[in-house]
Coordinates of C-alpha atoms and ligand atoms in Angstrom, one line a residue:
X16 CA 13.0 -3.9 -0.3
X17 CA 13.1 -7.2 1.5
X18 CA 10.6 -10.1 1.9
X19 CA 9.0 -13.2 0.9
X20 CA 7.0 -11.9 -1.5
X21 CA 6.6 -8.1 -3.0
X22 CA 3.5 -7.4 -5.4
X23 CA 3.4 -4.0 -7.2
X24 CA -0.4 -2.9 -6.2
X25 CA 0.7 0.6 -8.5
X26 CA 2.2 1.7 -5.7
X27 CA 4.6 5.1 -6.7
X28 CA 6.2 6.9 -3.7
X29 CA 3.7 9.7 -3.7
X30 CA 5.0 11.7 -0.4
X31 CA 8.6 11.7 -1.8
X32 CA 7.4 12.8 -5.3
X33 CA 5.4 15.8 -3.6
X34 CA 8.9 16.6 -1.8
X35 CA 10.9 16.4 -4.7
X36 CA 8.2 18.8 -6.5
X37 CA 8.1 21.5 -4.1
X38 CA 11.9 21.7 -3.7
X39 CA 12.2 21.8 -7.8
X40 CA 9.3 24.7 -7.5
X41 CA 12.1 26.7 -5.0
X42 CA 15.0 26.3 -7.9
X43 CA 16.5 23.3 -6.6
X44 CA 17.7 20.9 -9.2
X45 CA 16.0 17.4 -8.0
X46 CA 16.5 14.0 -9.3
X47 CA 15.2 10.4 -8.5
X48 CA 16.4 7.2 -8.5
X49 CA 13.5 4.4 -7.5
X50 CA 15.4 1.1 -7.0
X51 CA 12.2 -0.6 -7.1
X52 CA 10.8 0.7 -10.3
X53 CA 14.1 1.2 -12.0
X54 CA 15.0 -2.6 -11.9
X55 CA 11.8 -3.9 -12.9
X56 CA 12.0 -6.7 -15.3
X57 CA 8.5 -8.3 -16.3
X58 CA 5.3 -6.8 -17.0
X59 CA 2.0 -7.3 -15.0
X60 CA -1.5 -7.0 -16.2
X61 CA -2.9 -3.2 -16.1
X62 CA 0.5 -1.3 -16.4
X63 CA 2.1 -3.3 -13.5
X64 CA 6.0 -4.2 -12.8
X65 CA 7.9 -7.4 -11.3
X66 CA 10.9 -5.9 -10.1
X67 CA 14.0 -8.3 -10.3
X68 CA 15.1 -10.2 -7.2
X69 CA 17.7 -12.2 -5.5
X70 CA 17.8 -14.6 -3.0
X71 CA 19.3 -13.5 0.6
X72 CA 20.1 -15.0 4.0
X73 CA 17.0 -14.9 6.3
X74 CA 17.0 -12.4 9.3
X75 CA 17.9 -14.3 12.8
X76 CA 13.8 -13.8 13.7
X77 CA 12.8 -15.8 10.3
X78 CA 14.3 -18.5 11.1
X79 CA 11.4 -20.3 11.7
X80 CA 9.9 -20.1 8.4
X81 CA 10.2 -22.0 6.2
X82 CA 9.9 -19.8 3.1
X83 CA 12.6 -17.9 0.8
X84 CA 13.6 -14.5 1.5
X85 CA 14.4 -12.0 -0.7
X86 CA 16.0 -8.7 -2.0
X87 CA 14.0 -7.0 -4.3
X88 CA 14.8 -4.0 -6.5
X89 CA 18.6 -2.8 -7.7
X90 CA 21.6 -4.4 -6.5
X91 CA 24.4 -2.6 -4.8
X92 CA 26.2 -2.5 -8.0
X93 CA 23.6 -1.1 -10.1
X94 CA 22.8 2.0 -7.1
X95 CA 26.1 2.4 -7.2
X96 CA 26.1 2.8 -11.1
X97 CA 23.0 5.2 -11.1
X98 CA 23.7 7.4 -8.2
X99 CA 27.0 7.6 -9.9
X100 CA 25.1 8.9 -13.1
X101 CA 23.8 12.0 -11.6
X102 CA 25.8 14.8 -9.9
X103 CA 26.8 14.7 -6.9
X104 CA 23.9 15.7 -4.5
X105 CA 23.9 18.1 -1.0
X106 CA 21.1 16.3 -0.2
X107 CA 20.1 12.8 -0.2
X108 CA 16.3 11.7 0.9
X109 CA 15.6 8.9 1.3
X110 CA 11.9 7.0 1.7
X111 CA 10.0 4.1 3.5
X112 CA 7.3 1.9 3.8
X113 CA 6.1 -1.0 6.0
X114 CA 7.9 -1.1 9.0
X115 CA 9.1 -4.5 8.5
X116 CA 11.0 -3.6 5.5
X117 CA 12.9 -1.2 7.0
X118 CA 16.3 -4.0 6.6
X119 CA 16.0 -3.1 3.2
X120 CA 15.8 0.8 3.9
X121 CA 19.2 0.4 6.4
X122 CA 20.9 -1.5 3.3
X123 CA 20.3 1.6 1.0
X124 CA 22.0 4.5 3.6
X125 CA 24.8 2.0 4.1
X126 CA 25.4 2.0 0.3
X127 CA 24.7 5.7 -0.1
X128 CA 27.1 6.0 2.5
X129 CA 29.7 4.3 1.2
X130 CA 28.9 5.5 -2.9
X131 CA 28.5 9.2 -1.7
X132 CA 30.6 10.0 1.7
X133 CA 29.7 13.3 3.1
X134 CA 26.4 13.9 1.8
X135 CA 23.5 14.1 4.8
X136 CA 20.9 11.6 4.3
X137 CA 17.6 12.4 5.1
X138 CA 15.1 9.4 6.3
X139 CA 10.9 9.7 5.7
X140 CA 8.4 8.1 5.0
X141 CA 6.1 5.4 6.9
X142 CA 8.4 3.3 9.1
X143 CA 10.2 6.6 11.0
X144 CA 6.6 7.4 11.8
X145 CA 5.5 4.4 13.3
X146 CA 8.8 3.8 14.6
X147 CA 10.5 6.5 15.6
X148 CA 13.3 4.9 18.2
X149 CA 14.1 2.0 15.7
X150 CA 14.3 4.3 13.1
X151 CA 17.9 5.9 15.2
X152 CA 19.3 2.6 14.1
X153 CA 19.1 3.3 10.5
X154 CA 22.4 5.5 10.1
X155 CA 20.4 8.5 8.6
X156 CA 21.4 11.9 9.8
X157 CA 18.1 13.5 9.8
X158 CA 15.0 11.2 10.5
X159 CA 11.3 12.6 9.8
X160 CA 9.2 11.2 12.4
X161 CA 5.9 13.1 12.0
X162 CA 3.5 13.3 9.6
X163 CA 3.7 15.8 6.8
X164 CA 0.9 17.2 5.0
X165 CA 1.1 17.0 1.4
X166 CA 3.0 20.0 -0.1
X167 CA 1.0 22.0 -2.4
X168 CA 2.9 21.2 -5.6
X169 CA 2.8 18.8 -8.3
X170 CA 4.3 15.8 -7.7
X171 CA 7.6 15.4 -9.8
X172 CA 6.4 12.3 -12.2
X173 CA 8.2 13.4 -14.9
X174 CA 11.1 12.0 -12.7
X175 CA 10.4 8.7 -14.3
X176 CA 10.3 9.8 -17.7
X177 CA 7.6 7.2 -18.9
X178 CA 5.0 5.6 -16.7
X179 CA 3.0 3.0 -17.4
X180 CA 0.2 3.7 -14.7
X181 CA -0.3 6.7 -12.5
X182 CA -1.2 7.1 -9.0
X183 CA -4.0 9.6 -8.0
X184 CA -4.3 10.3 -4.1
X185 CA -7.6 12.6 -4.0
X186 CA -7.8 12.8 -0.5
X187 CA -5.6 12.3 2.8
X188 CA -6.8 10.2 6.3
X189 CA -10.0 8.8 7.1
X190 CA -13.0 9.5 9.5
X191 CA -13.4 6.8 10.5
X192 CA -11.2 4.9 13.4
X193 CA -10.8 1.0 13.0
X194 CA -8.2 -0.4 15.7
X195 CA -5.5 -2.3 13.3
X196 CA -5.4 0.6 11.2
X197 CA -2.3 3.4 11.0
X198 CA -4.4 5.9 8.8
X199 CA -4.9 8.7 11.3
X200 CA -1.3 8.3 12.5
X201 CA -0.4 9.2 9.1
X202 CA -3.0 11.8 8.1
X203 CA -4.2 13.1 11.4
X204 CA -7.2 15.2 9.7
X205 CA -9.6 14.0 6.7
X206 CA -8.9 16.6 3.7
X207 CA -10.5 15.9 0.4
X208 CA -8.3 18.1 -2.7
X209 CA -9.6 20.4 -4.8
X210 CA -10.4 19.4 -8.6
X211 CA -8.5 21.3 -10.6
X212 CA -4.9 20.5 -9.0
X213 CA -5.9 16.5 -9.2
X214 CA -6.9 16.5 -12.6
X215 CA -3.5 18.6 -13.7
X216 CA -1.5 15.8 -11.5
X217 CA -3.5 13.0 -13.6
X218 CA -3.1 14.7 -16.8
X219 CA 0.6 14.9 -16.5
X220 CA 0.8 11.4 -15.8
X221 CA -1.5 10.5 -18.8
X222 CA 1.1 12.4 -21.2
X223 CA 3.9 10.1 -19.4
X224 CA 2.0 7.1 -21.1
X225 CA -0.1 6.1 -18.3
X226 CA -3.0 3.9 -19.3
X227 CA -3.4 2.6 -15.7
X228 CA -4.6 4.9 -13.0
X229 CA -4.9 3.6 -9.4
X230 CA -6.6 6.1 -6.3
X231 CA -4.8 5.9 -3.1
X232 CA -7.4 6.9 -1.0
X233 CA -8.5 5.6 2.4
X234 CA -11.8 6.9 2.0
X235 CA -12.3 8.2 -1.6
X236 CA -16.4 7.5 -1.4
X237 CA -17.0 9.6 1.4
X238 CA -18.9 12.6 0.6
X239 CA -19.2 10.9 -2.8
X240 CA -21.5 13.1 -4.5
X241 CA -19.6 16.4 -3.8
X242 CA -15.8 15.0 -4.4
X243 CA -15.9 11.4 -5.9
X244 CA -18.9 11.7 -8.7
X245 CA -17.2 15.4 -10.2
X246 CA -13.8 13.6 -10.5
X247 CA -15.2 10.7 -12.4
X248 CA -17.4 13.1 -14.7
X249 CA -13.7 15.2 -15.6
X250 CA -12.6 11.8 -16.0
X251 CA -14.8 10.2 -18.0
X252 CA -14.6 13.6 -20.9
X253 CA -11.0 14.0 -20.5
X254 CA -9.3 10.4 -20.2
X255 CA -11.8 8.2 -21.9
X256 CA -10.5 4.2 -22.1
X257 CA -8.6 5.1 -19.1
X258 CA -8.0 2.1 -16.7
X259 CA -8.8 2.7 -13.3
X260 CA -8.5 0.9 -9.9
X261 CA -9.1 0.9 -6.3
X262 CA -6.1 -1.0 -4.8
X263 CA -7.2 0.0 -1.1
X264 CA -10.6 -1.3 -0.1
X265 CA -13.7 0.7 -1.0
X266 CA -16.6 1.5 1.9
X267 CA -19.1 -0.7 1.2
X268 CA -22.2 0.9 2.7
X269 CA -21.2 3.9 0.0
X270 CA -21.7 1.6 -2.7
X271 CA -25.2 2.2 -3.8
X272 CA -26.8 1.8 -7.1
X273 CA -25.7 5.1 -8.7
X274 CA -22.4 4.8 -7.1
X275 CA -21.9 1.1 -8.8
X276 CA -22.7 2.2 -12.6
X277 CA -20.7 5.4 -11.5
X278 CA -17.8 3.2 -11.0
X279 CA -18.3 1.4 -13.8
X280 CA -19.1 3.9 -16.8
X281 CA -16.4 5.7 -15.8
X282 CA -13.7 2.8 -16.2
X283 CA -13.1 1.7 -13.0
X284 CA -11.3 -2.2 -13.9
X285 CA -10.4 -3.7 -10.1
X286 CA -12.9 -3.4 -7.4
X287 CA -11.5 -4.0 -3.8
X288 CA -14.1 -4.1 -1.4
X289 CA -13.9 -3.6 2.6
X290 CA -15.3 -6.1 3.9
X291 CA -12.7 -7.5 6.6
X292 CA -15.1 -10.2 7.5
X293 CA -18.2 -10.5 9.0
X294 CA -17.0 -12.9 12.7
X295 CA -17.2 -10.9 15.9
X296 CA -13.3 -10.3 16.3
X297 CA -13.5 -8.6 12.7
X298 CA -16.5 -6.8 13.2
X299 CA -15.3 -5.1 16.8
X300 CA -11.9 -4.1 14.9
X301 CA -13.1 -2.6 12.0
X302 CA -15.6 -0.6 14.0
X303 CA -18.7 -2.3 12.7
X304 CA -17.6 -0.4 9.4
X305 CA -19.7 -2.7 7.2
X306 CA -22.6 -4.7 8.0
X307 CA -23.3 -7.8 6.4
X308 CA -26.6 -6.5 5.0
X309 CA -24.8 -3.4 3.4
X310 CA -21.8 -5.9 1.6
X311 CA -24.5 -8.1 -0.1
X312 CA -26.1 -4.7 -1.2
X313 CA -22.8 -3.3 -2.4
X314 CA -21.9 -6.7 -4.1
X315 CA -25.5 -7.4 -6.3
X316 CA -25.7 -3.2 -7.1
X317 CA -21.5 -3.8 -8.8
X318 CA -22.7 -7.0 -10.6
X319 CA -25.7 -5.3 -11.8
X320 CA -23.8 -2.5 -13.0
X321 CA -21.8 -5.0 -15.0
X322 CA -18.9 -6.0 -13.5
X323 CA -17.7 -9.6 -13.3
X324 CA -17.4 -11.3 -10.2
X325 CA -13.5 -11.7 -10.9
X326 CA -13.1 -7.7 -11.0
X327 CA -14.8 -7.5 -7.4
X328 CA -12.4 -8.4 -5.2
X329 CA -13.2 -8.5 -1.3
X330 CA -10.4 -8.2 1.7
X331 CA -11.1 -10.7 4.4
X332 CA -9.0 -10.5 7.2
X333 CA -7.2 -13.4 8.9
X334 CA -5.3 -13.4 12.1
X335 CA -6.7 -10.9 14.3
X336 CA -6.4 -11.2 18.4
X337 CA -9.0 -13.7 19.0
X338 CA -10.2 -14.5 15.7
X339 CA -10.6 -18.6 14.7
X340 CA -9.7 -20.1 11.2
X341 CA -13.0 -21.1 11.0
X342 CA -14.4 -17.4 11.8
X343 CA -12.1 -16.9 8.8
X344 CA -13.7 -19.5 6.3
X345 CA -17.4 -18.1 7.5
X346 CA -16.4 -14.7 6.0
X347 CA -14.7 -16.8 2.7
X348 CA -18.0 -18.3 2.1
X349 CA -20.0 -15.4 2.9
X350 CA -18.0 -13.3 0.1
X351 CA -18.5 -16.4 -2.5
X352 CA -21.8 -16.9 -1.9
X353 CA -23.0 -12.9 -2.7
X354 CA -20.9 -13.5 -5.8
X355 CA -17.7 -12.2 -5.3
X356 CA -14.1 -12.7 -4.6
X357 CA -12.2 -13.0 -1.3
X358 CA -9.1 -12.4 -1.0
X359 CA -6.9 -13.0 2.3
X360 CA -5.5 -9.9 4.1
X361 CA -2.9 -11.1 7.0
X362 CA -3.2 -8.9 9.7
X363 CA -0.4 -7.0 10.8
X364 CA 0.0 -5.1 14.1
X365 CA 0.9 -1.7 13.1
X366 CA 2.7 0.3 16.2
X367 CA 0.8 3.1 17.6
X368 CA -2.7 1.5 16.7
X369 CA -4.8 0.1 19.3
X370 CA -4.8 -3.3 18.4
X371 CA -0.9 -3.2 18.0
X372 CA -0.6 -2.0 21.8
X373 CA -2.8 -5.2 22.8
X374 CA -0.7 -7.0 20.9
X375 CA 2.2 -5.9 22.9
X376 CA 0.8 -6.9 26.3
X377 CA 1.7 -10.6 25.1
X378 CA 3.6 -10.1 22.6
X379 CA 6.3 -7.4 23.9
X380 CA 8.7 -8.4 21.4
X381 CA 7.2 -7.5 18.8
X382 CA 7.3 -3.8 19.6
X383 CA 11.1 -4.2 20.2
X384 CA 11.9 -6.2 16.4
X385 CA 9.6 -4.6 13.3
X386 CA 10.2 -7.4 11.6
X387 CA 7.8 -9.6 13.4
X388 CA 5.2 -6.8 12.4
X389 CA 5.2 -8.6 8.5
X390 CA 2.4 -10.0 8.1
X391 CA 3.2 -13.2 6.7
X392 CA 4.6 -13.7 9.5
X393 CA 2.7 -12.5 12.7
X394 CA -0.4 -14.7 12.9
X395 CA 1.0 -18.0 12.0
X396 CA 4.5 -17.8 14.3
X397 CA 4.4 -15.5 16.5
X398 CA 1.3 -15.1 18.2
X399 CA 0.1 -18.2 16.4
X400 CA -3.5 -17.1 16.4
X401 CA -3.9 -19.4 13.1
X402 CA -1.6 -21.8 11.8
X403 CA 0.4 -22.4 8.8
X404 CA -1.4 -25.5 7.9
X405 CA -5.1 -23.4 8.3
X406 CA -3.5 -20.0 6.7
X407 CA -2.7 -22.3 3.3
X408 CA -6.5 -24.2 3.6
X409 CA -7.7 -20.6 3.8
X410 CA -5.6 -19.3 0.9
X411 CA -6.7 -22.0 -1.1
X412 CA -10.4 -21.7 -0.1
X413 CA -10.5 -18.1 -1.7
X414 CA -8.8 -19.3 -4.7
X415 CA -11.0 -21.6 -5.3
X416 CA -13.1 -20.6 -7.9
X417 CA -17.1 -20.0 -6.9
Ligands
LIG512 S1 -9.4 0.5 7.9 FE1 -10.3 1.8 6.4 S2 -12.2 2.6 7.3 FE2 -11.0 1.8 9.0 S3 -9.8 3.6 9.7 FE3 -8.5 2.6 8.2 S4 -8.9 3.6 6.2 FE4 -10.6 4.1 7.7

């Protein structure tokens, strides 16, 4: 992976895992090599990883910045000594992510060409999705461009041998339609899962040494008293003490009382909120998703059911087409002033949404080079809808404590 910056929000490579599960369940012999996980060398708080990383020359279109760039996860010499580890493969798949990391996913075929000449390489994942023409480039021979359901099979955790958190994903795509966001590209229908093949995904990871577990859901509150309250209560008698968190934003209009002291009997430890903000740029884009009214209700019912304003997190979005710094700092104060924390999102024009084909009416570029898709990148120098110099005052303005 390449960047300025990488954080691990418990993030596991759930579609690949699936993959891996369902070929093992037809007799194929399956390993995994995770060059982001496998090279980690700190821990974070809640089960979390800092992968090692390297400094590296900045693409041509970061010039500009003036900020370090680097290569995160296994060197060349260390894939090179793991994929030589295993046997020789027929097969090699490999995943992606954001589309503007996709230098890093290029670098890994060109050394699994070089380490393992002859095998096919297969490219999936996010980018190929969102970017199926670029994704030509990438020197794969087969490239998965649509969206796959999840296959009905356990995901192959026991890959890693021991985990310090899991990764539960209890339902695919959202119902909802805001225009910066790729989810229905991805998951074209909303399905919830059934019960009992979550909890047997969960409990394997538990017996892996999980004590973190985080939901990957766009919408897990939806329906919430039919899908979200019976997982919590299997929860709750089976996993007692175990960590939980909600690394995508939460709806807030679902966050009523009972839904607050659900979410917090049952363990839940990091709260992120959907806010996005609460100026008229923000409020069009996220499709008038949350009201101010329904955040401030969402926000007193959590701190009322005990949590503590640092474990209430709240994404405001900066950077949108149209939207003003100081629409920005409105929503930062807003946030502090119910109680909680904000904390900056930097949007990021994802292709194939409809704020990413506005974008592209003055920005045509960026359709043509992913990488000015990053969003530490897109607001402040390429469309320059907010500054450096206003991006750090606003970054510093949510840190500041309330
Ligand atoms: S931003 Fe959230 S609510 Fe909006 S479509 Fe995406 S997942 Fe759904």
């Amino acid at each position: 992976m390449r960047d300025f910056a990488f954080f691990d929000l418990w993030a596991k490579p759930m579609g690949l895992l699936y993959i891996l599960g369902a070929l093992r369940e037809q007799q194929n012999h399956v390993n995994l090599i995770d060059c982001i996980s496998d090279s980690s060398s700190a821990d974070r708080r809640y089960g979390r990883k800092a992968p090692k990383r390297f400094e590296i020359p900045k693409p041509e279109a970061y010039r500009g910045i003036p900020r370090r760039y680097w290569h995160f996860g296994l060197t060349r010499e260390e894939l090179a000594s793991r994929v030589h580890s295993l046997p020789r493969p027929d097969l090699v798949l490999v995943t992606s992510s954001m589309t503007y990391w996709y230098k890093g996913v290029f670098w890994c075929i060109e050394q699994l060409r070089k380490i393992l000449p002859g095998v096919p390489v297969v490219l999936g994942g996010v980018y190929p999705v969102l970017c199926p023409d670029h994704a030509l480039l990438s020197g794969a021979d087969e490239i998965q461009t649509v969206p796959m359901p999840l296959p009905v099979s356990m995901p192959a955790m026991d890959l890693y041998r021991r985990l310090s958190y899991g990764v539960a994903i209890t339902s695919t795509g959202c119902p909802r339609r805001c225009s910066y966001c790729a989810s229905s590209l991805l998951w074209p229908s909303f399905i919830q899962r059934n019960l009992r093949d979550l909890m047997a995904e969960i409990d394997l990871q538990i017996d892996l040494g999980a004590a973190d577990l985080a939901f990957y859901d766009d919408s897990l509150l939806i329906g919430k008293e039919d899908h979200f309250y019976p997982i919590c209560e299997e929860l709750a008698a089976r996993h007692p003490g175990l960590r939980l968190h909600t690394p995508n934003g939460l709806h807030v209009r679902e966050i009523d009382h009972t839904c607050a002291s659900t979410l917090y009997r049952t363990g839940f430890r990091t709260i992120r909120l959907s806010l996005e903000g609460i100026d008229p740029a923000n409020r069009q884009a996220g499709a008038r998703k949350t009201s101010p009214g329904d955040y401030s209700a969402a926000v007193a019912n959590l701190l009322e059911a005990g949590f503590r304003p640092d474990q209430v997190e709240t994404y405001v979005l900066a950077g949108l087409p149209g939207q003003r710094a100081y629409d920005v700092a409105s929503s930062i104060g807003f946030v502090r002033s119910m109680g909680a924390r904000a904390k900056l999102a930097q949007f990021s024009p994802i292709p194939g949404t409809p704020l990413f084909n506005e974008v592209v009416r003055t920005h045509p570029e960026v359709q043509e080079e992913p990488l000015l898709q990053n969003n530490t990148f897109y607001s402040p120098y390429v469309s320059g809808e907010i500054t450096p110099e206003e991006l750090q005052s606003l970054k510093d303005l949510a840190r500041t404590p309330g």
